Every structure is written in structure tokens, then in C-alpha cells.
mmCIF file of C-alpha atoms in Angstrom:
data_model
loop_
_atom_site.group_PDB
_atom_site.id
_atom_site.type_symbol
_atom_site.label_atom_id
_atom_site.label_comp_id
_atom_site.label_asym_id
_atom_site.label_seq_id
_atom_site.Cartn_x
_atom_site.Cartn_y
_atom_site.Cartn_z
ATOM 1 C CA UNK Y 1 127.211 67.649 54.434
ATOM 2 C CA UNK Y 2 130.371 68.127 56.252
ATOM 3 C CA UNK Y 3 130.737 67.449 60.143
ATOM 4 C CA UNK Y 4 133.348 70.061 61.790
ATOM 5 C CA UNK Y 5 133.797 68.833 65.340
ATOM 6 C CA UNK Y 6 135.070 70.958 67.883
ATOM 7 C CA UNK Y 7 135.587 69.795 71.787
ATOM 8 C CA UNK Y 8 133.641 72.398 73.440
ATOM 9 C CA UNK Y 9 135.120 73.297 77.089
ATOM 10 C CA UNK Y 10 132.722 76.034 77.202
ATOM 11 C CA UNK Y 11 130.095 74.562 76.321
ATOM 12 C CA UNK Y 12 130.562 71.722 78.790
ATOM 13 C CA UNK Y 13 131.041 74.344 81.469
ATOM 14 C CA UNK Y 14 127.682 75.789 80.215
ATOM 15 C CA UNK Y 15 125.502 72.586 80.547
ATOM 16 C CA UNK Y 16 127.420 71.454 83.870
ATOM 17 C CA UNK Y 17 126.160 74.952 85.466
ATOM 18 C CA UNK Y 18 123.147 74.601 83.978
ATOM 19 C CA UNK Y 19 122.521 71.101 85.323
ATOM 20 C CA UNK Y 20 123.524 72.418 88.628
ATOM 21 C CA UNK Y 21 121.044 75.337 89.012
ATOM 22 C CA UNK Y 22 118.271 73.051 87.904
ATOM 23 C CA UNK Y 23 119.183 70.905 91.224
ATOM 24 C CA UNK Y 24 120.731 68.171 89.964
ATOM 25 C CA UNK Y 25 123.296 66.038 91.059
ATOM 26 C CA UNK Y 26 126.941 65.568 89.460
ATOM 27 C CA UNK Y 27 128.790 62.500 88.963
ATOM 28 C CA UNK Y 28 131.425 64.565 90.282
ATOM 29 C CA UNK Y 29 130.285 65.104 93.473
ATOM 30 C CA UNK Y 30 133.277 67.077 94.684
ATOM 31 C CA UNK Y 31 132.860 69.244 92.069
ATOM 32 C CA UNK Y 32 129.560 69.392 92.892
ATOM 33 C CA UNK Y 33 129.810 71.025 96.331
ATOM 34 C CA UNK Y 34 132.699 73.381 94.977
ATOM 35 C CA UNK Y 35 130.305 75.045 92.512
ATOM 36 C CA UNK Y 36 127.091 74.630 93.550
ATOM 37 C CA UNK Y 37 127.371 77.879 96.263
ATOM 38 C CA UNK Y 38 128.540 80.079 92.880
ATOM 39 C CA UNK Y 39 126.019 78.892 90.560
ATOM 40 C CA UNK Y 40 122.847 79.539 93.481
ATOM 41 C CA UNK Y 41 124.737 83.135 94.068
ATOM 42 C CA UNK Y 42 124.391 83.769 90.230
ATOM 43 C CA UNK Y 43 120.929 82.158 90.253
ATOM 44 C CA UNK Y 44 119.760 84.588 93.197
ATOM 45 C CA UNK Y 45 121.222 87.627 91.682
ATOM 46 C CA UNK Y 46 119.203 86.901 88.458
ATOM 47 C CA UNK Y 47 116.028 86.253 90.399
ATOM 48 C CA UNK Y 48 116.710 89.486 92.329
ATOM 49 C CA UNK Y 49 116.932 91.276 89.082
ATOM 50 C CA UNK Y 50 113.297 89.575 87.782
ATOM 51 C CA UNK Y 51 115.279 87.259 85.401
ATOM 52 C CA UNK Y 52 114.822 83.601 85.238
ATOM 53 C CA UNK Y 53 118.305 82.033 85.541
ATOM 54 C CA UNK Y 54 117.256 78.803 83.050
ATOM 55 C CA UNK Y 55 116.526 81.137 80.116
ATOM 56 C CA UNK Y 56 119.684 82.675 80.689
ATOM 57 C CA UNK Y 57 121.452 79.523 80.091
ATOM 58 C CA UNK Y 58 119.556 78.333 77.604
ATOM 59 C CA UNK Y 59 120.485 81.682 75.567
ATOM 60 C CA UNK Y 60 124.468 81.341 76.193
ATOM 61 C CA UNK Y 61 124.343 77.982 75.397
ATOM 62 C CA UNK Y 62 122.979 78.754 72.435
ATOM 63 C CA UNK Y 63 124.884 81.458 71.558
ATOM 64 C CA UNK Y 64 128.126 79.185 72.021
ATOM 65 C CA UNK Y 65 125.995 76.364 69.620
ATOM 66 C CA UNK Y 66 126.301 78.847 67.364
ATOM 67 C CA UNK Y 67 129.907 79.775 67.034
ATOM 68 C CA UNK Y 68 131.970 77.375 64.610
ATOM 69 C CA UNK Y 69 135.029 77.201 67.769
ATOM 70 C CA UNK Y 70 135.473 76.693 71.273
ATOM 71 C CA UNK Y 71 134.737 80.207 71.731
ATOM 72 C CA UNK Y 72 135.853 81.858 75.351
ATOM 73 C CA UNK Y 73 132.640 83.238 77.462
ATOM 74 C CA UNK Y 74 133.041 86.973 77.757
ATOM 75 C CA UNK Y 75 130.711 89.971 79.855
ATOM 76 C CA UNK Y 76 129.378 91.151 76.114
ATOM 77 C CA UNK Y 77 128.300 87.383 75.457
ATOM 78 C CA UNK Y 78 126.359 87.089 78.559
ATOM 79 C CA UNK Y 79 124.886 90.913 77.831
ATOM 80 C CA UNK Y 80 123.664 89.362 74.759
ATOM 81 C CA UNK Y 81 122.052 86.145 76.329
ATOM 82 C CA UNK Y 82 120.488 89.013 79.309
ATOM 83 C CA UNK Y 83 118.643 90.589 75.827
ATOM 84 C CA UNK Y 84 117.645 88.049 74.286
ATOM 85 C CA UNK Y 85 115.888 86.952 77.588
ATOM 86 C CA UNK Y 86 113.983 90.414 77.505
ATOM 87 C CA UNK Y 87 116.131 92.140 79.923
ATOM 88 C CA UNK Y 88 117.121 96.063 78.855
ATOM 89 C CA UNK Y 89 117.482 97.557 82.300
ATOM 90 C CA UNK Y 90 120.726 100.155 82.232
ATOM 91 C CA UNK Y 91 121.899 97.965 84.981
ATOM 92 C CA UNK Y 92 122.595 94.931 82.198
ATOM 93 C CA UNK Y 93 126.180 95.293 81.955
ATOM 94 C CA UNK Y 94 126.468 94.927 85.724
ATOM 95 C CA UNK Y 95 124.245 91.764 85.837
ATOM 96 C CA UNK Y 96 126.472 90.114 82.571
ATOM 97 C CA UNK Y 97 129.903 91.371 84.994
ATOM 98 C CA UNK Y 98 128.085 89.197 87.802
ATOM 99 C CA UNK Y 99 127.699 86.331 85.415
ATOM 100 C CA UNK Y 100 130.414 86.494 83.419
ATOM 101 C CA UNK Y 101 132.467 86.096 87.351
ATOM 102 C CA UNK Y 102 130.415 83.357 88.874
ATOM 103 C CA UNK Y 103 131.178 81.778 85.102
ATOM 104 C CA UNK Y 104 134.885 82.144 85.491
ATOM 105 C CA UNK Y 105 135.000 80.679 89.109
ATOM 106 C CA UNK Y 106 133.391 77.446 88.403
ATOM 107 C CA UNK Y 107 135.465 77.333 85.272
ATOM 108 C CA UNK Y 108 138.665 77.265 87.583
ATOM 109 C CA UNK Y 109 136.826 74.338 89.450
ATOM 110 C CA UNK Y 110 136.327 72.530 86.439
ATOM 111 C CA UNK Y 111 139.916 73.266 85.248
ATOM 112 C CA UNK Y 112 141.340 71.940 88.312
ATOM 113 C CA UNK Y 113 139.714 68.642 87.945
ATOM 114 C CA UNK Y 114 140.273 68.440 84.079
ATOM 115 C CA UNK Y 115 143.028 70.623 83.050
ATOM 116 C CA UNK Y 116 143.353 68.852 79.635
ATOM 117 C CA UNK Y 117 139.815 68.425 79.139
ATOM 118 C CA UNK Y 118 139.767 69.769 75.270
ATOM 119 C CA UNK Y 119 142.162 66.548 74.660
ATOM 120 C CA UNK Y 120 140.027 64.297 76.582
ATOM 121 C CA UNK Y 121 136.827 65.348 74.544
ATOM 122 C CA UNK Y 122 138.973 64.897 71.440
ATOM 123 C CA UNK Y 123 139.466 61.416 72.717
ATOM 124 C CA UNK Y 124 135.735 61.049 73.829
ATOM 125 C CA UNK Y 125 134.149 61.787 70.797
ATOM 126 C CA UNK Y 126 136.158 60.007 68.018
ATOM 127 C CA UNK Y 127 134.912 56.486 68.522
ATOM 128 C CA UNK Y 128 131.300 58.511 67.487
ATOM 129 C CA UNK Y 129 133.185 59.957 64.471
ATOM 130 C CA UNK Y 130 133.984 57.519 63.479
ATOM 131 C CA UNK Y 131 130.584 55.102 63.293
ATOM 132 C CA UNK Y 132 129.213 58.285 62.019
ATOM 133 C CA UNK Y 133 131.450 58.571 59.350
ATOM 134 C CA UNK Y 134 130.790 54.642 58.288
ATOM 135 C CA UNK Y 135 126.925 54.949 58.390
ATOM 136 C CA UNK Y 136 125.425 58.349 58.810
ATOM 137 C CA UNK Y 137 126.237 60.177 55.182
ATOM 138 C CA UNK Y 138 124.360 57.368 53.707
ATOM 139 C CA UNK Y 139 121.557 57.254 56.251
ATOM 140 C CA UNK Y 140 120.857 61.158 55.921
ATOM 141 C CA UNK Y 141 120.679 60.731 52.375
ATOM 142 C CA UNK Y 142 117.934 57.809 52.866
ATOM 143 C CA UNK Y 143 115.700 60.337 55.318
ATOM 144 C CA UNK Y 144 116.159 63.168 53.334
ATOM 145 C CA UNK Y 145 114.213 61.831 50.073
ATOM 146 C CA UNK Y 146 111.849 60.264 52.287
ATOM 147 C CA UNK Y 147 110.877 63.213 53.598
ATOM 148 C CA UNK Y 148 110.244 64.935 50.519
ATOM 149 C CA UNK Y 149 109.259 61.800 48.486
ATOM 150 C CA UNK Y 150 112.266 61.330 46.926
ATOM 151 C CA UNK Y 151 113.216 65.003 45.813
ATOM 152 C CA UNK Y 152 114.769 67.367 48.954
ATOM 153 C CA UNK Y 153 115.234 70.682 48.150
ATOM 154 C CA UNK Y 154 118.951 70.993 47.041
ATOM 155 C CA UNK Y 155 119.698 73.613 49.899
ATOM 156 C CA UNK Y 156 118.181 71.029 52.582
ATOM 157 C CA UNK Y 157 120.765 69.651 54.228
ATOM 158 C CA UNK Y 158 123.667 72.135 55.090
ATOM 159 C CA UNK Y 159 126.974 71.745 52.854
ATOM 160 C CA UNK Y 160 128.672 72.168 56.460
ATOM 161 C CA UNK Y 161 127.734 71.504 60.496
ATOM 162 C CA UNK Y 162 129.389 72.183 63.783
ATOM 163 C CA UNK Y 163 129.643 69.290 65.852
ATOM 164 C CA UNK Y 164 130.294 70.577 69.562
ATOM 165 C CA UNK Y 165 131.643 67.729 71.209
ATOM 166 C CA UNK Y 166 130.771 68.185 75.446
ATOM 167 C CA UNK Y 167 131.347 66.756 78.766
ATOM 168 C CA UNK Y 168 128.926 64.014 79.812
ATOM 169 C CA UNK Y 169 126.527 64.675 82.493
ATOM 170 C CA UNK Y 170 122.828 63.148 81.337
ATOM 171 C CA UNK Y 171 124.255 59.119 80.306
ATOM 172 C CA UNK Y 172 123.617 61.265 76.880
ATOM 173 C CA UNK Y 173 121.986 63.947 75.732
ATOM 174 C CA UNK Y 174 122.046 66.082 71.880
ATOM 175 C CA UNK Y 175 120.672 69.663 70.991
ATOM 176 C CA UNK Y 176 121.005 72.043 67.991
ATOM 177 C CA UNK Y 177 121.377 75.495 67.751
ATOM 178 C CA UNK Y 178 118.015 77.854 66.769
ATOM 179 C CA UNK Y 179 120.693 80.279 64.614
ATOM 180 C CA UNK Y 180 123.125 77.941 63.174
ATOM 181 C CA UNK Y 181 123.910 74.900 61.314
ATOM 182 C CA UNK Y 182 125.161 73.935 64.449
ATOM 183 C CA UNK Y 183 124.502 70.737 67.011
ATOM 184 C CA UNK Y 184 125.733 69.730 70.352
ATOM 185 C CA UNK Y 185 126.409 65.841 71.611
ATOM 186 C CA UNK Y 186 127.243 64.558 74.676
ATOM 187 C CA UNK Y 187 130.900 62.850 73.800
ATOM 188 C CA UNK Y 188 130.178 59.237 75.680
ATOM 189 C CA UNK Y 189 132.924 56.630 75.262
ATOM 190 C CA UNK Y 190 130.011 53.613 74.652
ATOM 191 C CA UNK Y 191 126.476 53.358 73.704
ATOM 192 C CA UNK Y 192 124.334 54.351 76.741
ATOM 193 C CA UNK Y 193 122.238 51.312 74.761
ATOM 194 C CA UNK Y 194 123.279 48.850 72.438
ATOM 195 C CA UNK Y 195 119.898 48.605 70.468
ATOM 196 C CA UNK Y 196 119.952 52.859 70.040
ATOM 197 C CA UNK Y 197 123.530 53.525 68.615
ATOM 198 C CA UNK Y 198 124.408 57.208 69.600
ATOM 199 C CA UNK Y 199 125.463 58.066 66.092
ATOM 200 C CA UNK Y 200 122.126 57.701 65.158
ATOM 201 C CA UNK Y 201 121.220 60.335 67.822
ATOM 202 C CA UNK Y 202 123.084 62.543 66.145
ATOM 203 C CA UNK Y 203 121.871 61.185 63.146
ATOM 204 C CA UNK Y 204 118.560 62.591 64.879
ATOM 205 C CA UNK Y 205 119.845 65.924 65.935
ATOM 206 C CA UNK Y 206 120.619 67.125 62.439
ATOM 207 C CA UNK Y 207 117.661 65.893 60.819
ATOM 208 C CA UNK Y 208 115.980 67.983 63.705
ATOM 209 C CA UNK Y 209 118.383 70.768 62.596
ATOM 210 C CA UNK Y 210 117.768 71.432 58.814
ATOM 211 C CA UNK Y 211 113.672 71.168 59.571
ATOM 212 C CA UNK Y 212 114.002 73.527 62.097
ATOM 213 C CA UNK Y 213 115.874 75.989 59.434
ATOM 214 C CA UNK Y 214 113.310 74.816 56.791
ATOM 215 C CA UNK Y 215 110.552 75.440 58.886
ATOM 216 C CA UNK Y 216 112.196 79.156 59.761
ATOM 217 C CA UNK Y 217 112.750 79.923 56.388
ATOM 218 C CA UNK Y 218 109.718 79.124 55.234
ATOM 219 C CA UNK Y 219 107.428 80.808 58.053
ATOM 220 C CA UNK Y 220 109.762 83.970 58.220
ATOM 221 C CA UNK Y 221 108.836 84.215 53.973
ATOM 222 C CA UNK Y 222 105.354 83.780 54.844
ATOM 223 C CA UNK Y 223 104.961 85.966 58.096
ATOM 224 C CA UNK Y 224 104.542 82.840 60.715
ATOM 225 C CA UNK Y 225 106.509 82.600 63.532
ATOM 226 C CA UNK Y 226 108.039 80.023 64.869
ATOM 227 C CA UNK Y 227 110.375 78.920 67.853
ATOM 228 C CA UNK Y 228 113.135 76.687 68.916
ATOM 229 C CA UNK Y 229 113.947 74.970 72.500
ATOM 230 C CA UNK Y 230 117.990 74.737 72.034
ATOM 231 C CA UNK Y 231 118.252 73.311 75.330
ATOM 232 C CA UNK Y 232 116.379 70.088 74.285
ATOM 233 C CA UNK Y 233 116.209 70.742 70.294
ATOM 234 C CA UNK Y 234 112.524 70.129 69.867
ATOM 235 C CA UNK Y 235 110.876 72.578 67.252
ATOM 236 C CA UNK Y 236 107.651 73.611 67.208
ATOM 237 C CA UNK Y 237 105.794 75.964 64.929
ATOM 238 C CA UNK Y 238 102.623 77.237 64.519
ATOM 239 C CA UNK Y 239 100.933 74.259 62.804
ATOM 240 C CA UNK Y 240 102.483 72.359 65.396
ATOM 241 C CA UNK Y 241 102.753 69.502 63.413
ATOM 242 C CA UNK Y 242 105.351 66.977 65.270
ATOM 243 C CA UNK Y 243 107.984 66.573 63.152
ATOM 244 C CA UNK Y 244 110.508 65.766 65.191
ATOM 245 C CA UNK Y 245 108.448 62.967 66.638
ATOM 246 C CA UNK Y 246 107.909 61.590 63.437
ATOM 247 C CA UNK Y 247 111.455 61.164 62.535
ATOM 248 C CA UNK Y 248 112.128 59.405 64.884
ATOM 249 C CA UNK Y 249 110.410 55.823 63.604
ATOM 250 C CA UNK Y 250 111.906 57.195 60.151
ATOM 251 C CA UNK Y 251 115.263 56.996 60.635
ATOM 252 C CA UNK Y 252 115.454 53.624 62.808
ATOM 253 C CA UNK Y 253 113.630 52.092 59.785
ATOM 254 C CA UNK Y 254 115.924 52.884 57.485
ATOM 255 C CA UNK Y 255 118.887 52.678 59.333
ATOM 256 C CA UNK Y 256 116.888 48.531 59.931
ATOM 257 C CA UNK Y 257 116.648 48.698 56.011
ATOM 258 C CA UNK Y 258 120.246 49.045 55.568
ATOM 259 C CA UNK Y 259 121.377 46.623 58.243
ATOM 260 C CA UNK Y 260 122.686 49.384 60.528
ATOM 261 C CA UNK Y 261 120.385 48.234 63.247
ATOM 262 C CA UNK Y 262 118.674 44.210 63.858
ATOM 263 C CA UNK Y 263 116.094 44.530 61.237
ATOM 264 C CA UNK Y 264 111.803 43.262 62.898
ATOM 265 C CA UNK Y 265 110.695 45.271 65.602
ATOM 266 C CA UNK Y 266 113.280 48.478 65.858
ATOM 267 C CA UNK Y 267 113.414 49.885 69.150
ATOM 268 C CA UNK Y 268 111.499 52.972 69.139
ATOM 269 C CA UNK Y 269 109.829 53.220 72.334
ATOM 270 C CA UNK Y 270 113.736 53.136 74.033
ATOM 271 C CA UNK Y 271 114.830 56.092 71.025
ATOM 272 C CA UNK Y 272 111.758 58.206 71.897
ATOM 273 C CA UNK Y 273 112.948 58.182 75.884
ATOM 274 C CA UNK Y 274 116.352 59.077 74.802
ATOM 275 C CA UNK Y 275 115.783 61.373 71.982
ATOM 276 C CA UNK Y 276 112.823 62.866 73.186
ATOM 277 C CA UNK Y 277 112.668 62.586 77.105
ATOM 278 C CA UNK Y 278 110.327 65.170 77.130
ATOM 279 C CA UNK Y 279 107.371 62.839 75.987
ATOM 280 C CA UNK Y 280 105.287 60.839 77.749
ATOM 281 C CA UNK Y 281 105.919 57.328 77.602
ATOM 282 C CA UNK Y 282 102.432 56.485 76.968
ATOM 283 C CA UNK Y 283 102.204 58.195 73.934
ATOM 284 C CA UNK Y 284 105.075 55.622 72.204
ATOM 285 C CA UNK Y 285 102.553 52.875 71.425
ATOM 286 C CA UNK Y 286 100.590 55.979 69.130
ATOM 287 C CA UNK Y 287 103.660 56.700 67.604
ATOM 288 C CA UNK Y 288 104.230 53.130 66.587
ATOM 289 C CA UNK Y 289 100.837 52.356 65.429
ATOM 290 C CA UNK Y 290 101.104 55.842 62.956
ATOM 291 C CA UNK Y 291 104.084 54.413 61.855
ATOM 292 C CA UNK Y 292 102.889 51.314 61.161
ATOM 293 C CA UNK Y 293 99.345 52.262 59.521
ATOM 294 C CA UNK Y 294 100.288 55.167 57.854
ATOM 295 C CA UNK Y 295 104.449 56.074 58.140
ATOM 296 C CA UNK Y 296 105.577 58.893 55.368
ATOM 297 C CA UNK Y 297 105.614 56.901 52.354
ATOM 298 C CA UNK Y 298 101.691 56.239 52.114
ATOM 299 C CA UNK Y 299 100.284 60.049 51.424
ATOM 300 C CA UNK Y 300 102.223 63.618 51.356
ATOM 301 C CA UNK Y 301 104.044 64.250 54.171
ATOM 302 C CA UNK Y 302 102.267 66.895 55.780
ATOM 303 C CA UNK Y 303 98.933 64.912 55.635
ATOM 304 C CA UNK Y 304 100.789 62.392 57.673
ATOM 305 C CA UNK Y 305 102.007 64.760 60.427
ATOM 306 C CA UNK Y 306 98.917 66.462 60.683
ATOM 307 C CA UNK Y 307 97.118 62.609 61.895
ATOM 308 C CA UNK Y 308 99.935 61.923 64.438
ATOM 309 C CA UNK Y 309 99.394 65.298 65.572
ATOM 310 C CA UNK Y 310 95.542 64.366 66.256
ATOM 311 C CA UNK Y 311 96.622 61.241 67.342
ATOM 312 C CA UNK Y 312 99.039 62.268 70.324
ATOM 313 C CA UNK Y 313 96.203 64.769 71.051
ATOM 314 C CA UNK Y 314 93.434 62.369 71.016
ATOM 315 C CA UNK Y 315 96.009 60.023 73.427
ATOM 316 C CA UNK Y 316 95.997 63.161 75.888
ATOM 317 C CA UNK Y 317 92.400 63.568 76.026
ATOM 318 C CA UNK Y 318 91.932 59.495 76.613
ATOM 319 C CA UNK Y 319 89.674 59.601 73.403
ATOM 320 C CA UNK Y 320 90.515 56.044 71.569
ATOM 321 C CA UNK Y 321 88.403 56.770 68.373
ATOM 322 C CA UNK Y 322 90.859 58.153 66.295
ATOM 323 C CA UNK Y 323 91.391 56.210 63.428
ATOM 324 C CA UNK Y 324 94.268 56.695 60.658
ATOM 325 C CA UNK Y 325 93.060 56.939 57.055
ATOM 326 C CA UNK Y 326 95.503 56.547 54.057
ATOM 327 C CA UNK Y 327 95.302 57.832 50.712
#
């Protein structure tokens, strides 16, 4: 699997407005106050218009995720991100206009404050390159076949990825496109912790990647569908079985095996905050004590996935009697 990485200006501009309308604050706080008042306009012509301004970003950043080059935002591309959100009103190509304008004024801002910001991401993201380049070939490899007990499926892992490469704004952060071998990475200069390397993150965010385009393939062949947060790059599907929890202990084992990491306790409670923000910190002493009494090397994978699954649920519900059984 080859990495193609690409400093994505747009795709930085993207997140940053998208951080913004969520109500959050900027390192940068003077570009902070210069944007904000565009990004609420945008947000209350949306809202005017019955659209939710979130899903609209989540749908152009994931059209840009999906493009193999800094590609420049344009009217038609926010059209498309106003259909995919449901929106077909004959008034859509004056909404994208409206967008595709607040877009372009906050890019100035940005492009004041970093005119040479392709070169700094260039800059940004090679030190991660590079340790992924010494560890992470070999490391995908390793969670591949445990996956599928030894034997992947020879179209498993992509023969080629797009790494966009964007401006920090969330001490780190990683998603994946729900189209395209294609994954996103915040470009930080140094570990945002020294136990959690961030080339395994991305180590994370690609295994995420070919089981969500397993899991597509599969359930378009069999009439299930499925879906795809790009924002956050969790995948879920119909069975709901919690794959991308379960990789999680997976790859910090191996990458312990192999000396990547200190080998004895590996620090998963700290990679599920990081990786996976969006779950509950009580639910990280389940996931260790699944990994620990039954993991993915003890009984077929799906078995295994299917008793974390009533696991985390059983956690939710405060019921302690689930108990894990191996084969």
C-alpha cells in the first residue's frame, strides 16, 4: 500500500470553519474574531434555508477527502455537498454561491496569516512520514492477517492511499473518506503523547479505512446498508458490530510485539480517548478485559466482535453479568 501525501490548504480551511461554527475556540484567536462573523452568516443562511450547517461540512470535507490533490473549493462542489445533505430546492445554486463566498472570505483570512501554508504542512507532516515509513508497512501487514486469521483478502488493503496532510486545530485529530481510499491527519510537529505515537493513529485511520470499504462492498452485494461518519471516521453498519473499537487493542499489541511501543501494559485507555473521543471513558476497562479474555486470535473474528458488542451494551445498561466465552 502506497501513501500519497498531499498538504491540504483546503481541507484545513474546511475543518478550521467547521471548528468555528461548532463554537469552538482557535488557537489563533485573531483569526478567530476575523472569521467567526462569516462563518455564523453562512451558518444562519443555511438554517434559514432548513439545512443544518454541520452536515454541510461534513459533506465538503468529504468530498475534498476524496480527491487525490489539494483540490480548489468551487460553487458546483458545495452544490454537491447541499445534495448530498437532502437539499433539491431550485434555489440550491444560490445557497452553494452563498457558501462558496463566505468560503472564499475566510480563506483570505487564513491566507493572510499563512500565505505559504502548503510549504509549512509539507514541513509539518514529514517527521510523521517518516516514522510511518520505518514502522507502519510492517505493522499493517501484522493487523491485516490477524484480522482474517492469517489470510486477508488480496484486494484488502488498497495498492494506493491519499494522505491529506491539515492544519492543526484539535492537539490531533484523523478521519477517512466514506468514497475513497482516502484519509485525513492532523500534521502535528510532536506526539500529542509519547506512549500513543501519532503514526500509529494513522496506522488506525487506514485500518478503519479498508473495513469501512470491506464492509460497503460486502453489504452493497448483499442489499445491507451501511454508513460512514467522515468527520470522525467511525463506521457503523447494520450488525453494528464495533470494529473500529476492536482495533484499537489490536494494533497497540502488535505494534508492543514488535518493539514499536514499551511492551506490558500498552496504553489503550489513552488511544481510545484519542482515537475514539467519541466513547465513553468508562467503557475502556470493557474493552481491555475483551481483549484480554478473548482478543481476535481465540475464535473467528466476527464471534469476537459480536461479545464486545454485548459487552459495551451490557456496560450501558449497568448490567455486570456478562461473561466472555471462548471457543
Amino acid at each position: 500500500m502506497k501513501l500519497q501525501w498531499i498538504p491540504s490548504t483546503t481541507l484545513s480551511l474546511l475543518r478550521t470553519v467547521q471548528w468555528v461554527g461548532r463554537q469552538r475556540d482557535l488557537k489563533d484567536v485573531s483569526l478567530q474574531k476575523a472569521i467567526q462573523p462569516t462563518v455564523q452568516s453562512v451558518s444562519t443562511r443555511l438554517i434559514n434555508a432548513s439545512i443544518d450547517p454541520a452536515i454541510i461540512w461534513e459533506h465538503l470535507i468529504d468530498e475534498v477527502i476524496a480527491q487525490d490533490n489539494d483540490v480548489d473549493l468551487s460553487p458546483a462542489l458545495c452544490e454537491i455537498a447541499l445534495i448530498r445533505s437532502g437539499h433539491s430546492d431550485l434555489q440550491s445554486d444560490q445557497i452553494a454561491m452563498a457558501i462558496h463566498r463566505g468560503l472564499e472570505t475566510c480563506q483570505r483570512a487564513i491566507s493572510t496569516r499563512s500565505p505559504r501554508l502548503a510549504d509549512q504542512l509539507r514541513l509539518r507532516y514529514a517527521p510523521l512520514k517518516q516514522a510511518y515509513e520505518s514502522y507502519g508497512p510492517g505493522l499493517i501487514r501484522s493487523v491485516g492477517k490477524s484480522i482474517w486469521n492469517g489470510s486477508p483478502p488480496t484486494d484488502w488493503w488498497p495498492s494506493r492511499v491519499s494522505v491529506h496532510a491539515v492544519q492543526p486545530i484539535a492537539n490531533g485529530a484523523a478521519g477517512a473518506s466514506s468514497q475513497q481510499a482516502s484519509v485525513w491527519i492532523e500534521a502535528v510537529l510532536t506526539d500529542m503523547d509519547p506512549d500513543v505515537p501519532e503514526w500509529l493513529r494513522l496506522v488506525y485511520q487506514l485500518t478503519c479505512m479498508s473495513i469501512s470499504s470491506h464492509t460497503r462492498t460486502h453489504n452493497s452485494s448483499s442489499g445491507t446498508r451501511s454508513s460512514t461518519d467522515t468527520a470522525t471516521g467511525d463506521t457503523a453498519n447494520s450488525s453494528e458490530l464495533p470494529w473500529t473499537t476492536a482495533i484499537v487493542p489490536l494494533i497497540l499489541s502488535k505494534a508492543a510485539d514488535a518493539g514499536m511501543i514499551p511492551g506490558g501494559r500498552f496504553p489503550l485507555t489513552k488511544a481510545l480517548s484519542m482515537w475514539q473521543p467519541e466513547l465513553p471513558s468508562a467503557k475502556a476497562p470493557v474493552v481491555e478485559r475483551w481483549w484480554n479474555e478473548v482478543g481476535l486470535n481465540n475464535q473467528p473474528t466476527p464471534i469476537a466482535l459480536k461479545q464486545l458488542a454485548a459487552a459495551l451494551s451490557a456496560s450501558s445498561s449497568s448490567d455486570p453479568s456478562t461473561h466472555f466465552h471462548t471457543a
